[in-house]
């Protein structure tokens, strides 16, 4: 179990999740708050981490369970389709389902090789940064971003 402080730097999805995702062939991300562009970009950055930690010949299925945006659902689906197309070229089969039951709250990542990563904030761990600034290291590299206060728990399942 790890706890991080507001405005802390030096974190990345690679350092938080990479070792736990390595070797998985099936990964499920559950987060009801993947609606706004920056939240969708967070999932894309997690896919980048998965690509970095898998071998080139490995195939990994990544499934997202989230909630459909009430106002921008079509745009949300378009972004997911683009992620699916881009990921397929790198050995990742990306898919998603919408759970609009209204009961979804927990945020976690579960692997087929025994790990559950419980995320109290989901993937939304970074403070706002300027996404459009090509010359900002915070835009290009997560470890230079300030984070929000959050906790992550790694659970080994049998």
Short mmCIF file of N, CA, C and O in Angstrom, two decimals, residues 44-129:
data_model
loop_
_atom_site.label_atom_id
_atom_site.label_comp_id
_atom_site.label_asym_id
_atom_site.label_seq_id
_atom_site.Cartn_x
_atom_site.Cartn_y
_atom_site.Cartn_z
N UNK A 44 -4.71 6.11 -22.45
CA UNK A 44 -3.73 5.96 -23.53
C UNK A 44 -2.31 5.87 -22.96
O UNK A 44 -1.50 5.05 -23.41
N UNK A 45 -2.01 6.66 -21.95
CA UNK A 45 -0.69 6.61 -21.32
C UNK A 45 -0.48 5.29 -20.58
O UNK A 45 0.63 4.77 -20.54
N UNK A 46 -1.55 4.72 -20.03
CA UNK A 46 -1.42 3.40 -19.42
C UNK A 46 -1.14 2.35 -20.50
O UNK A 46 -0.33 1.44 -20.29
N UNK A 47 -1.77 2.47 -21.66
CA UNK A 47 -1.48 1.55 -22.77
C UNK A 47 -0.01 1.67 -23.19
O UNK A 47 0.63 0.66 -23.50
N UNK A 48 0.53 2.88 -23.16
CA UNK A 48 1.95 3.07 -23.47
C UNK A 48 2.82 2.30 -22.47
O UNK A 48 3.81 1.67 -22.86
N UNK A 49 2.45 2.35 -21.20
CA UNK A 49 3.19 1.59 -20.18
C UNK A 49 3.12 0.10 -20.47
O UNK A 49 4.14 -0.60 -20.40
N UNK A 50 1.95 -0.39 -20.83
CA UNK A 50 1.80 -1.82 -21.13
C UNK A 50 2.69 -2.19 -22.31
O UNK A 50 3.37 -3.22 -22.27
N UNK A 51 2.75 -1.34 -23.34
CA UNK A 51 3.61 -1.60 -24.50
C UNK A 51 5.08 -1.68 -24.07
O UNK A 51 5.82 -2.56 -24.50
N UNK A 52 5.49 -0.77 -23.20
CA UNK A 52 6.89 -0.75 -22.74
C UNK A 52 7.27 -2.00 -21.96
O UNK A 52 8.42 -2.41 -21.98
N UNK A 53 6.32 -2.60 -21.25
CA UNK A 53 6.63 -3.71 -20.36
C UNK A 53 6.27 -5.08 -20.92
O UNK A 53 6.38 -6.08 -20.23
N UNK A 54 5.84 -5.14 -22.16
CA UNK A 54 5.58 -6.44 -22.79
C UNK A 54 6.62 -6.67 -23.88
O UNK A 54 7.21 -5.73 -24.39
N UNK A 55 6.82 -7.92 -24.24
CA UNK A 55 7.74 -8.20 -25.33
C UNK A 55 7.03 -7.94 -26.66
O UNK A 55 5.79 -7.97 -26.73
N UNK A 56 7.79 -7.66 -27.70
CA UNK A 56 7.21 -7.29 -28.99
C UNK A 56 6.29 -8.36 -29.56
O UNK A 56 5.33 -8.04 -30.26
N UNK A 57 6.58 -9.63 -29.27
CA UNK A 57 5.77 -10.71 -29.83
C UNK A 57 4.59 -11.10 -28.94
O UNK A 57 3.79 -11.96 -29.29
N UNK A 58 4.46 -10.45 -27.79
CA UNK A 58 3.37 -10.73 -26.87
C UNK A 58 2.09 -10.02 -27.28
O UNK A 58 2.12 -8.86 -27.71
N UNK A 59 0.96 -10.71 -27.13
CA UNK A 59 -0.35 -10.10 -27.35
C UNK A 59 -1.00 -9.88 -25.99
O UNK A 59 -1.00 -10.78 -25.14
N UNK A 60 -1.54 -8.69 -25.78
CA UNK A 60 -2.19 -8.36 -24.51
C UNK A 60 -3.58 -7.81 -24.79
O UNK A 60 -3.73 -6.88 -25.59
N UNK A 61 -4.58 -8.40 -24.16
CA UNK A 61 -5.95 -7.89 -24.25
C UNK A 61 -6.18 -6.93 -23.09
O UNK A 61 -5.94 -7.28 -21.94
N UNK A 62 -6.60 -5.71 -23.42
CA UNK A 62 -6.88 -4.70 -22.39
C UNK A 62 -8.34 -4.29 -22.54
O UNK A 62 -8.76 -3.84 -23.61
N UNK A 63 -9.10 -4.48 -21.47
CA UNK A 63 -10.53 -4.18 -21.50
C UNK A 63 -10.84 -3.08 -20.48
O UNK A 63 -10.46 -3.19 -19.30
N UNK A 64 -11.51 -2.04 -20.92
CA UNK A 64 -11.91 -0.92 -20.07
C UNK A 64 -13.40 -1.01 -19.78
O UNK A 64 -14.21 -1.18 -20.70
N UNK A 65 -13.75 -0.90 -18.50
CA UNK A 65 -15.16 -0.81 -18.10
C UNK A 65 -15.32 0.58 -17.49
O UNK A 65 -14.67 0.93 -16.51
N UNK A 66 -16.18 1.38 -18.12
CA UNK A 66 -16.38 2.76 -17.67
C UNK A 66 -17.85 3.12 -17.84
O UNK A 66 -18.70 2.26 -18.09
N UNK A 67 -18.16 4.40 -17.70
CA UNK A 67 -19.52 4.90 -17.85
C UNK A 67 -19.57 5.81 -19.07
O UNK A 67 -18.67 6.62 -19.28
N UNK A 68 -20.61 5.66 -19.86
CA UNK A 68 -20.77 6.50 -21.05
C UNK A 68 -21.10 7.93 -20.64
O UNK A 68 -21.94 8.16 -19.77
N UNK A 69 -20.43 8.87 -21.28
CA UNK A 69 -20.67 10.29 -21.02
C UNK A 69 -22.07 10.66 -21.51
O UNK A 69 -22.44 10.35 -22.64
N UNK A 70 -22.84 11.34 -20.65
CA UNK A 70 -24.21 11.72 -21.01
C UNK A 70 -24.28 12.69 -22.17
O UNK A 70 -25.25 12.70 -22.92
N UNK A 71 -23.27 13.53 -22.33
CA UNK A 71 -23.32 14.59 -23.32
C UNK A 71 -22.39 14.36 -24.51
O UNK A 71 -22.67 14.80 -25.61
N UNK A 72 -21.27 13.69 -24.28
CA UNK A 72 -20.28 13.51 -25.34
C UNK A 72 -19.96 12.04 -25.57
O UNK A 72 -18.82 11.68 -25.85
N UNK A 73 -20.97 11.19 -25.48
CA UNK A 73 -20.78 9.76 -25.64
C UNK A 73 -20.20 9.37 -26.99
O UNK A 73 -19.36 8.48 -27.08
N UNK A 74 -20.65 10.04 -28.06
CA UNK A 74 -20.15 9.71 -29.40
C UNK A 74 -18.66 10.06 -29.53
O UNK A 74 -17.89 9.29 -30.09
N UNK A 75 -18.27 11.20 -28.99
CA UNK A 75 -16.87 11.61 -29.03
C UNK A 75 -16.02 10.64 -28.19
O UNK A 75 -14.92 10.26 -28.59
N UNK A 76 -16.55 10.22 -27.06
CA UNK A 76 -15.88 9.26 -26.19
C UNK A 76 -15.62 7.97 -26.98
O UNK A 76 -14.51 7.44 -26.97
N UNK A 77 -16.63 7.47 -27.67
CA UNK A 77 -16.49 6.24 -28.47
C UNK A 77 -15.47 6.42 -29.60
O UNK A 77 -14.70 5.51 -29.89
N UNK A 78 -15.48 7.60 -30.23
CA UNK A 78 -14.51 7.88 -31.30
C UNK A 78 -13.08 7.81 -30.76
O UNK A 78 -12.19 7.25 -31.41
N UNK A 79 -12.83 8.37 -29.58
CA UNK A 79 -11.51 8.32 -28.97
C UNK A 79 -11.11 6.87 -28.68
O UNK A 79 -9.98 6.47 -28.94
N UNK A 80 -12.05 6.09 -28.16
CA UNK A 80 -11.76 4.68 -27.85
C UNK A 80 -11.44 3.91 -29.13
O UNK A 80 -10.56 3.06 -29.14
N UNK A 81 -12.17 4.20 -30.21
CA UNK A 81 -11.90 3.54 -31.50
C UNK A 81 -10.49 3.86 -31.99
O UNK A 81 -9.79 2.98 -32.49
N UNK A 82 -10.09 5.12 -31.86
CA UNK A 82 -8.74 5.52 -32.27
C UNK A 82 -7.68 4.80 -31.43
O UNK A 82 -6.65 4.36 -31.95
N UNK A 83 -7.94 4.66 -30.15
CA UNK A 83 -7.02 3.94 -29.27
C UNK A 83 -6.95 2.47 -29.67
O UNK A 83 -5.86 1.88 -29.69
N UNK A 84 -8.09 1.90 -30.02
CA UNK A 84 -8.14 0.49 -30.44
C UNK A 84 -7.30 0.28 -31.69
O UNK A 84 -6.50 -0.66 -31.77
N UNK A 85 -7.45 1.18 -32.67
CA UNK A 85 -6.69 1.07 -33.93
C UNK A 85 -5.19 1.22 -33.69
O UNK A 85 -4.39 0.45 -34.19
N UNK A 86 -4.81 2.22 -32.92
CA UNK A 86 -3.39 2.48 -32.65
C UNK A 86 -2.76 1.33 -31.86
O UNK A 86 -1.64 0.91 -32.14
N UNK A 87 -3.49 0.79 -30.90
CA UNK A 87 -2.98 -0.28 -30.04
C UNK A 87 -2.80 -1.59 -30.80
O UNK A 87 -1.88 -2.35 -30.50
N UNK A 88 -3.69 -1.85 -31.73
CA UNK A 88 -3.65 -3.13 -32.47
C UNK A 88 -2.31 -3.32 -33.17
O UNK A 88 -1.80 -4.44 -33.26
N UNK A 89 -1.72 -2.24 -33.65
CA UNK A 89 -0.45 -2.32 -34.36
C UNK A 89 0.71 -2.70 -33.44
O UNK A 89 1.77 -3.07 -33.91
N UNK A 90 0.50 -2.58 -32.12
CA UNK A 90 1.56 -2.85 -31.16
C UNK A 90 1.29 -4.08 -30.30
O UNK A 90 1.92 -4.28 -29.27
N UNK A 91 0.34 -4.90 -30.73
CA UNK A 91 0.06 -6.15 -30.01
C UNK A 91 -0.89 -6.00 -28.83
O UNK A 91 -0.92 -6.86 -27.95
N UNK A 92 -1.67 -4.94 -28.82
CA UNK A 92 -2.66 -4.76 -27.76
C UNK A 92 -4.05 -4.76 -28.38
O UNK A 92 -4.34 -4.00 -29.31
N UNK A 93 -4.90 -5.63 -27.86
CA UNK A 93 -6.29 -5.67 -28.28
C UNK A 93 -7.09 -4.88 -27.25
O UNK A 93 -7.37 -5.38 -26.16
N UNK A 94 -7.44 -3.64 -27.61
CA UNK A 94 -8.15 -2.75 -26.67
C UNK A 94 -9.65 -2.83 -26.94
O UNK A 94 -10.10 -2.74 -28.08
N UNK A 95 -10.41 -3.01 -25.87
CA UNK A 95 -11.87 -3.04 -25.98
C UNK A 95 -12.47 -2.31 -24.78
O UNK A 95 -11.76 -2.01 -23.82
N UNK A 96 -13.74 -2.04 -24.84
CA UNK A 96 -14.41 -1.35 -23.74
C UNK A 96 -15.87 -1.71 -23.68
O UNK A 96 -16.46 -2.15 -24.67
N UNK A 97 -16.44 -1.53 -22.51
CA UNK A 97 -17.87 -1.67 -22.27
C UNK A 97 -18.30 -0.52 -21.38
O UNK A 97 -17.53 -0.02 -20.57
N UNK A 98 -19.56 -0.12 -21.57
CA UNK A 98 -20.13 0.90 -20.70
C UNK A 98 -21.02 0.23 -19.67
O UNK A 98 -21.87 -0.60 -20.01
N UNK A 99 -20.82 0.56 -18.41
CA UNK A 99 -21.66 0.10 -17.31
C UNK A 99 -22.44 1.32 -16.84
O UNK A 99 -21.92 2.13 -16.09
N UNK A 100 -23.66 1.44 -17.33
CA UNK A 100 -24.47 2.60 -16.98
C UNK A 100 -25.49 2.27 -15.89
O UNK A 100 -26.52 2.91 -15.78
N UNK A 101 -25.15 1.28 -15.06
CA UNK A 101 -26.06 0.87 -13.99
C UNK A 101 -26.14 1.91 -12.88
O UNK A 101 -27.09 1.89 -12.09
N UNK A 102 -25.15 2.79 -12.83
CA UNK A 102 -25.12 3.80 -11.77
C UNK A 102 -24.55 3.28 -10.47
O UNK A 102 -24.49 4.00 -9.47
N UNK A 103 -24.12 2.03 -10.45
CA UNK A 103 -23.60 1.43 -9.22
C UNK A 103 -22.09 1.36 -9.20
O UNK A 103 -21.49 1.02 -8.19
N UNK A 104 -21.46 1.67 -10.34
CA UNK A 104 -20.01 1.54 -10.43
C UNK A 104 -19.31 2.69 -9.70
O UNK A 104 -19.61 3.85 -9.93
N UNK A 105 -18.39 2.34 -8.80
CA UNK A 105 -17.63 3.36 -8.09
C UNK A 105 -16.16 2.99 -7.98
O UNK A 105 -15.29 3.83 -8.15
N UNK A 106 -15.87 1.73 -7.66
CA UNK A 106 -14.49 1.30 -7.42
C UNK A 106 -13.65 1.45 -8.69
O UNK A 106 -14.14 1.27 -9.80
N UNK A 107 -12.39 1.79 -8.49
CA UNK A 107 -11.44 1.95 -9.60
C UNK A 107 -10.26 1.03 -9.37
O UNK A 107 -9.63 1.10 -8.32
N UNK A 108 -10.00 0.17 -10.36
CA UNK A 108 -8.90 -0.78 -10.20
C UNK A 108 -8.46 -1.35 -11.53
O UNK A 108 -9.14 -1.20 -12.55
N UNK A 109 -7.30 -2.00 -11.48
CA UNK A 109 -6.75 -2.71 -12.62
C UNK A 109 -6.56 -4.15 -12.15
O UNK A 109 -5.98 -4.39 -11.09
N UNK A 110 -7.06 -5.11 -12.94
CA UNK A 110 -6.93 -6.52 -12.60
C UNK A 110 -6.24 -7.24 -13.74
O UNK A 110 -6.59 -7.05 -14.91
N UNK A 111 -5.25 -8.08 -13.40
CA UNK A 111 -4.52 -8.84 -14.41
C UNK A 111 -4.89 -10.32 -14.32
O UNK A 111 -5.37 -10.78 -13.29
N UNK A 112 -4.62 -11.03 -15.41
CA UNK A 112 -4.90 -12.47 -15.43
C UNK A 112 -3.81 -13.28 -14.75
O UNK A 112 -3.91 -14.49 -14.64
N UNK A 113 -2.76 -12.63 -14.28
CA UNK A 113 -1.70 -13.36 -13.59
C UNK A 113 -1.61 -13.02 -12.10
O UNK A 113 -0.57 -13.15 -11.47
N UNK A 114 -2.75 -12.58 -11.56
CA UNK A 114 -2.88 -12.54 -10.12
C UNK A 114 -2.77 -11.21 -9.41
O UNK A 114 -2.69 -11.19 -8.18
N UNK A 115 -2.77 -10.09 -10.12
CA UNK A 115 -2.67 -8.80 -9.43
C UNK A 115 -3.95 -7.99 -9.57
O UNK A 115 -4.55 -7.94 -10.64
N UNK A 116 -4.33 -7.37 -8.48
CA UNK A 116 -5.38 -6.35 -8.48
C UNK A 116 -4.75 -5.10 -7.91
O UNK A 116 -4.19 -5.12 -6.80
N UNK A 117 -4.81 -4.02 -8.67
CA UNK A 117 -4.26 -2.74 -8.23
C UNK A 117 -5.46 -1.83 -7.95
O UNK A 117 -6.18 -1.44 -8.87
N UNK A 118 -5.67 -1.54 -6.69
CA UNK A 118 -6.79 -0.71 -6.27
C UNK A 118 -6.35 0.75 -6.26
O UNK A 118 -5.36 1.10 -5.61
N UNK A 119 -7.10 1.59 -6.97
CA UNK A 119 -6.73 2.99 -7.16
C UNK A 119 -7.84 3.90 -6.64
O UNK A 119 -8.92 3.95 -7.22
N UNK A 120 -7.57 4.61 -5.55
CA UNK A 120 -8.65 5.44 -5.00
C UNK A 120 -9.05 6.59 -5.92
O UNK A 120 -10.19 7.00 -5.92
N UNK A 121 -8.13 7.08 -6.75
CA UNK A 121 -8.43 8.15 -7.70
C UNK A 121 -8.51 7.64 -9.14
O UNK A 121 -8.59 8.42 -10.06
N UNK A 122 -8.40 6.35 -9.34
CA UNK A 122 -8.31 5.84 -10.70
C UNK A 122 -6.97 6.26 -11.30
O UNK A 122 -5.98 6.40 -10.59
N UNK A 123 -6.97 6.48 -12.60
CA UNK A 123 -5.74 6.90 -13.29
C UNK A 123 -5.52 8.41 -13.19
O UNK A 123 -4.50 8.92 -13.63
N UNK A 124 -6.47 9.12 -12.60
CA UNK A 124 -6.43 10.57 -12.52
C UNK A 124 -5.58 11.03 -11.33
O UNK A 124 -6.08 11.55 -10.34
N UNK A 125 -4.25 10.81 -11.45
CA UNK A 125 -3.37 11.11 -10.32
C UNK A 125 -2.56 12.39 -10.51
O UNK A 125 -1.90 12.84 -9.58
N UNK A 126 -2.61 12.98 -11.70
CA UNK A 126 -1.76 14.15 -11.96
C UNK A 126 -2.55 15.45 -11.89
O UNK A 126 -3.70 15.53 -12.33
N UNK A 127 -1.89 16.50 -11.37
CA UNK A 127 -2.45 17.84 -11.40
C UNK A 127 -2.57 18.30 -12.86
O UNK A 127 -1.89 17.76 -13.74
N UNK A 128 -3.35 19.31 -13.09
CA UNK A 128 -3.49 19.87 -14.44
C UNK A 128 -2.12 20.33 -14.95
O UNK A 128 -1.34 20.91 -14.21
N UNK A 129 -1.85 20.03 -16.19
CA UNK A 129 -0.63 20.49 -16.85
C UNK A 129 -1.02 20.88 -18.27
O UNK A 129 -2.09 20.50 -18.77
#
